[in-house]
mmCIF file of C-alpha atoms in Angstrom:
data_model
loop_
_atom_site.group_PDB
_atom_site.id
_atom_site.type_symbol
_atom_site.label_atom_id
_atom_site.label_comp_id
_atom_site.label_asym_id
_atom_site.label_seq_id
_atom_site.Cartn_x
_atom_site.Cartn_y
_atom_site.Cartn_z
ATOM 1 C CA MET A 7 -28.986 15.353 -157.154
ATOM 2 C CA THR A 8 -27.039 16.153 -154.006
ATOM 3 C CA GLU A 9 -27.503 19.760 -152.940
ATOM 4 C CA PRO A 10 -24.245 21.700 -152.168
ATOM 5 C CA ASN A 11 -23.387 22.001 -148.524
ATOM 6 C CA HIS A 12 -23.018 25.804 -148.105
ATOM 7 C CA ASN A 13 -21.894 25.391 -144.434
ATOM 8 C CA GLU A 14 -18.743 23.601 -145.622
ATOM 9 C CA SER A 15 -17.727 26.527 -147.699
ATOM 10 C CA VAL A 16 -17.897 29.032 -144.828
ATOM 11 C CA PRO A 17 -14.691 27.992 -143.057
ATOM 12 C CA THR A 18 -12.815 28.071 -146.350
ATOM 13 C CA THR A 19 -14.153 31.598 -147.099
ATOM 14 C CA ARG A 20 -13.337 32.827 -143.606
ATOM 15 C CA SER A 21 -9.847 31.290 -143.819
ATOM 16 C CA ALA A 22 -9.220 33.140 -147.035
ATOM 17 C CA ILE A 23 -10.417 36.409 -145.504
ATOM 18 C CA CYS A 24 -8.136 35.848 -142.494
ATOM 19 C CA ARG A 25 -5.128 35.207 -144.761
ATOM 20 C CA LEU A 26 -5.826 38.384 -146.726
ATOM 21 C CA SER A 27 -6.249 40.379 -143.587
ATOM 22 C CA ALA A 28 -2.949 39.033 -142.112
ATOM 23 C CA SER A 29 -1.096 39.815 -145.257
ATOM 24 C CA SER A 30 -2.563 43.276 -145.817
ATOM 25 C CA ALA A 31 0.167 45.054 -143.819
ATOM 26 C CA ARG A 32 2.889 43.312 -145.886
ATOM 27 C CA ILE A 33 1.147 44.085 -149.049
ATOM 28 C CA ARG A 34 0.773 47.773 -148.191
ATOM 29 C CA ARG A 35 4.473 47.988 -147.252
ATOM 30 C CA ARG A 36 5.498 46.456 -150.540
ATOM 31 C CA ALA A 37 3.077 48.766 -152.466
ATOM 32 C CA ILE A 38 4.498 51.777 -150.690
ATOM 33 C CA ALA A 39 8.103 50.753 -151.521
ATOM 34 C CA ALA A 40 7.128 50.083 -155.185
ATOM 35 C CA LEU A 41 5.420 53.416 -155.466
ATOM 36 C CA ALA A 42 8.352 55.278 -153.975
ATOM 37 C CA LEU A 43 10.729 53.424 -156.288
ATOM 38 C CA GLY A 44 8.789 54.805 -159.207
ATOM 39 C CA CYS A 45 7.534 51.400 -160.330
ATOM 40 C CA ILE A 46 4.056 52.793 -160.224
ATOM 41 C CA VAL A 47 4.547 56.460 -160.893
ATOM 42 C CA GLY A 48 1.178 57.608 -162.214
ATOM 43 C CA SER A 49 1.425 61.325 -161.860
ATOM 44 C CA HIS A 50 4.822 60.947 -160.211
ATOM 45 C CA SER A 51 3.317 60.975 -156.779
ATOM 46 C CA PHE A 52 1.073 58.738 -154.689
ATOM 47 C CA HIS A 53 -1.749 58.906 -152.259
ATOM 48 C CA THR A 54 -1.255 59.079 -148.490
ATOM 49 C CA PHE A 55 -3.152 56.770 -146.232
ATOM 50 C CA GLY A 56 -5.356 58.641 -143.804
ATOM 51 C CA GLY A 57 -3.642 62.019 -143.519
ATOM 52 C CA GLN A 58 -1.051 63.078 -140.963
ATOM 53 C CA GLY A 59 -0.563 59.793 -139.212
ATOM 54 C CA ALA A 60 1.694 56.747 -139.112
ATOM 55 C CA ASP A 61 0.790 55.755 -142.705
ATOM 56 C CA GLU A 62 1.842 59.128 -144.116
ATOM 57 C CA TYR A 63 5.163 58.739 -142.379
ATOM 58 C CA GLN A 64 5.567 55.194 -143.693
ATOM 59 C CA VAL A 65 5.142 56.755 -147.138
ATOM 60 C CA LYS A 66 7.764 59.346 -146.328
ATOM 61 C CA ALA A 67 9.977 56.619 -144.870
ATOM 62 C CA ALA A 68 9.772 54.792 -148.219
ATOM 63 C CA PHE A 69 10.914 57.968 -149.855
ATOM 64 C CA LEU A 70 13.808 58.336 -147.470
ATOM 65 C CA TYR A 71 14.797 54.763 -148.265
ATOM 66 C CA ASN A 72 14.855 55.505 -151.921
ATOM 67 C CA PHE A 73 16.641 58.795 -151.468
ATOM 68 C CA ALA A 74 19.407 56.623 -149.923
ATOM 69 C CA LYS A 75 19.406 54.544 -153.148
ATOM 70 C CA PHE A 76 19.349 57.415 -155.670
ATOM 71 C CA VAL A 77 21.750 59.843 -154.021
ATOM 72 C CA GLU A 78 25.514 59.428 -154.253
ATOM 73 C CA TRP A 79 27.726 60.586 -151.355
ATOM 74 C CA PRO A 80 31.435 61.283 -151.498
ATOM 75 C CA SER A 81 33.416 58.359 -149.991
ATOM 76 C CA GLU A 82 34.715 60.401 -147.088
ATOM 77 C CA ALA A 83 31.101 60.965 -145.894
ATOM 78 C CA PHE A 84 31.116 57.393 -144.591
ATOM 79 C CA GLY A 85 32.939 55.549 -141.812
ATOM 80 C CA SER A 86 36.125 53.548 -142.389
ATOM 81 C CA ASP A 87 34.264 50.407 -143.585
ATOM 82 C CA GLY A 88 31.515 52.275 -145.348
ATOM 83 C CA ARG A 89 28.955 49.536 -144.635
ATOM 84 C CA GLU A 90 26.374 51.649 -142.889
ATOM 85 C CA LEU A 91 24.265 54.613 -144.007
ATOM 86 C CA THR A 92 22.954 56.520 -141.005
ATOM 87 C CA ILE A 93 19.605 58.371 -141.283
ATOM 88 C CA GLY A 94 19.218 60.842 -138.429
ATOM 89 C CA LEU A 95 15.778 61.996 -137.227
ATOM 90 C CA ILE A 96 14.956 65.205 -135.555
ATOM 91 C CA THR A 97 11.217 64.914 -135.160
ATOM 92 C CA ASP A 98 8.309 63.883 -132.863
ATOM 93 C CA GLU A 99 9.082 60.583 -131.133
ATOM 94 C CA THR A 100 5.932 58.832 -132.430
ATOM 95 C CA LEU A 101 6.482 59.885 -135.980
ATOM 96 C CA GLY A 102 10.171 59.022 -135.777
ATOM 97 C CA LYS A 103 9.301 55.582 -134.550
ATOM 98 C CA ALA A 104 7.084 55.012 -137.595
ATOM 99 C CA ILE A 105 9.951 55.923 -139.850
ATOM 100 C CA GLU A 106 12.405 53.684 -137.931
ATOM 101 C CA GLU A 107 10.050 50.696 -138.034
ATOM 102 C CA THR A 108 9.715 51.026 -141.792
ATOM 103 C CA ILE A 109 13.302 51.371 -142.970
ATOM 104 C CA ASN A 110 15.769 50.516 -140.175
ATOM 105 C CA GLY A 111 17.983 47.596 -141.191
ATOM 106 C CA LYS A 112 17.094 47.767 -144.897
ATOM 107 C CA THR A 113 19.949 47.797 -147.408
ATOM 108 C CA ALA A 114 20.600 50.561 -149.911
ATOM 109 C CA ASN A 115 23.430 50.176 -152.460
ATOM 110 C CA GLY A 116 25.141 47.595 -150.269
ATOM 111 C CA ARG A 117 24.914 49.605 -147.131
ATOM 112 C CA THR A 118 22.763 48.870 -144.109
ATOM 113 C CA ILE A 119 20.460 51.709 -143.116
ATOM 114 C CA VAL A 120 20.762 52.645 -139.446
ATOM 115 C CA VAL A 121 18.093 55.012 -138.102
ATOM 116 C CA ARG A 122 19.216 57.276 -135.226
ATOM 117 C CA HIS A 123 17.189 59.716 -133.185
ATOM 118 C CA PHE A 124 18.835 63.025 -132.450
ATOM 119 C CA LYS A 125 18.120 65.136 -129.418
ATOM 120 C CA PRO A 126 18.820 68.864 -128.896
ATOM 121 C CA GLY A 127 22.583 69.242 -128.399
ATOM 122 C CA ASP A 128 23.465 66.145 -130.480
ATOM 123 C CA ASN A 129 25.699 66.576 -133.469
ATOM 124 C CA PRO A 130 23.357 66.421 -136.539
ATOM 125 C CA GLY A 131 26.319 65.857 -138.753
ATOM 126 C CA ALA A 132 26.854 62.331 -137.440
ATOM 127 C CA CYS A 133 24.840 60.858 -140.245
ATOM 128 C CA GLN A 134 24.558 60.794 -144.043
ATOM 129 C CA MET A 135 20.893 61.843 -144.248
ATOM 130 C CA LEU A 136 18.990 63.971 -141.747
ATOM 131 C CA PHE A 137 15.193 64.199 -141.654
ATOM 132 C CA VAL A 138 13.936 67.393 -139.875
ATOM 133 C CA GLY A 139 10.259 67.181 -138.827
ATOM 134 C CA SER A 140 7.663 69.912 -138.787
ATOM 135 C CA THR A 141 8.228 70.367 -135.009
ATOM 136 C CA GLU A 142 11.574 71.993 -135.635
ATOM 137 C CA HIS A 143 10.561 75.174 -137.353
ATOM 138 C CA SER A 144 12.125 77.460 -134.686
ATOM 139 C CA ARG A 145 15.450 75.480 -134.594
ATOM 140 C CA LEU A 146 15.832 74.913 -138.360
ATOM 141 C CA ASN A 147 18.380 77.688 -138.865
ATOM 142 C CA GLN A 148 20.499 76.391 -135.943
ATOM 143 C CA ILE A 149 20.414 72.883 -137.347
ATOM 144 C CA LEU A 150 21.396 73.979 -140.868
ATOM 145 C CA ASP A 151 24.228 76.104 -139.466
ATOM 146 C CA LYS A 152 25.736 73.051 -137.752
ATOM 147 C CA LEU A 153 25.649 71.115 -141.045
ATOM 148 C CA ARG A 154 27.329 73.850 -143.101
ATOM 149 C CA GLY A 155 30.215 72.342 -145.021
ATOM 150 C CA SER A 156 29.130 68.749 -144.499
ATOM 151 C CA SER A 157 27.838 66.237 -147.040
ATOM 152 C CA VAL A 158 24.624 65.379 -145.124
ATOM 153 C CA LEU A 159 21.500 65.153 -147.295
ATOM 154 C CA VAL A 160 19.006 67.302 -145.341
ATOM 155 C CA VAL A 161 15.368 66.403 -145.855
ATOM 156 C CA GLY A 162 12.416 68.218 -144.272
ATOM 157 C CA GLU A 163 8.726 68.845 -144.208
ATOM 158 C CA LEU A 164 8.677 72.576 -143.430
ATOM 159 C CA PRO A 165 7.454 75.649 -145.314
ATOM 160 C CA ARG A 166 10.172 77.200 -147.354
ATOM 161 C CA PHE A 167 12.576 74.469 -146.185
ATOM 162 C CA ASN A 168 14.635 74.418 -149.397
ATOM 163 C CA GLN A 169 14.698 78.196 -149.590
ATOM 164 C CA ARG A 170 16.308 78.260 -146.174
ATOM 165 C CA GLY A 171 18.994 75.779 -147.144
ATOM 166 C CA GLY A 172 17.423 72.355 -147.156
ATOM 167 C CA MET A 173 17.858 69.951 -149.971
ATOM 168 C CA ILE A 174 14.711 67.854 -150.261
ATOM 169 C CA ASN A 175 11.382 68.951 -148.849
ATOM 170 C CA PHE A 176 8.210 66.946 -148.585
ATOM 171 C CA VAL A 177 5.077 68.868 -149.613
ATOM 172 C CA MET A 178 1.384 67.980 -149.838
ATOM 173 C CA ASP A 179 -0.188 68.222 -153.249
ATOM 174 C CA GLY A 180 -3.846 67.839 -152.433
ATOM 175 C CA SER A 181 -3.941 64.411 -150.687
ATOM 176 C CA LYS A 182 -0.636 63.350 -152.162
ATOM 177 C CA VAL A 183 2.811 63.385 -150.717
ATOM 178 C CA ARG A 184 5.381 64.922 -153.167
ATOM 179 C CA PHE A 185 8.887 66.315 -152.719
ATOM 180 C CA GLU A 186 10.907 69.280 -154.079
ATOM 181 C CA ILE A 187 14.661 69.221 -154.589
ATOM 182 C CA ASN A 188 17.144 72.040 -154.055
ATOM 183 C CA GLN A 189 19.803 70.762 -156.452
ATOM 184 C CA ASN A 190 22.150 73.685 -155.901
ATOM 185 C CA ALA A 191 22.312 73.003 -152.194
ATOM 186 C CA ALA A 192 22.916 69.269 -152.794
ATOM 187 C CA GLU A 193 25.670 69.990 -155.256
ATOM 188 C CA ALA A 194 27.319 72.407 -152.832
ATOM 189 C CA ALA A 195 27.398 69.557 -150.306
ATOM 190 C CA ARG A 196 29.080 67.319 -152.925
ATOM 191 C CA LEU A 197 26.000 65.133 -153.313
ATOM 192 C CA LYS A 198 25.006 63.702 -156.661
ATOM 193 C CA ILE A 199 21.280 63.166 -157.129
ATOM 194 C CA SER A 200 20.116 60.637 -159.748
ATOM 195 C CA SER A 201 18.340 62.027 -162.767
ATOM 196 C CA LYS A 202 15.576 59.549 -162.003
ATOM 197 C CA LEU A 203 14.926 61.153 -158.701
ATOM 198 C CA LEU A 204 15.072 64.623 -160.245
ATOM 199 C CA GLN A 205 12.320 63.547 -162.730
ATOM 200 C CA LEU A 206 10.044 62.485 -159.963
ATOM 201 C CA ALA A 207 10.485 65.744 -158.004
ATOM 202 C CA LYS A 208 7.914 68.493 -158.097
ATOM 203 C CA PRO A 209 9.240 71.706 -159.628
ATOM 204 C CA SER A 210 10.163 74.057 -156.772
ATOM 205 C CA GLY A 211 10.450 77.235 -158.863
ATOM 206 C CA ARG A 212 13.982 77.846 -157.728
#
């Protein structure tokens, strides 16, 4: 009986491993999107990947993408053609880049997502959604004052963010990223948040 040639199986095995490795990033991005969509809700939250790093912000970016899908803006909040939904970022450049690379150019409810980085002095109202990073604690009141009366969905990751006037705040629940919703602030800005999104939110005790 001919003995199997184990050496012949090695290239095939290595090739399979290489294919798995090459596709791992795509698989993880799809998994993140599915989780944020609520397709795999578990305890209505999901694990981060390695703490406060690019992966955590990819998770948050996936949430931002789905906020764009599950929040309804008044028609006047968009430009004349209404084809773009601008997500503004006021955050650390490295973290902002991770968000941009994850969601820029994606489509939400027929609108193309455009990620824009804001600098001090820029008009934060020139977008439909604004993400305020943890670096902006001292400027938060100033940012919120400039947005007063607008229909910008303001998302943050700061302590007591919603209590200070924010609408959606990312919080850590152990090793998981979750979010709280200030529905009163959203309604005051004429924003309608889907009941599906409200069900996924962590109670904020408001």
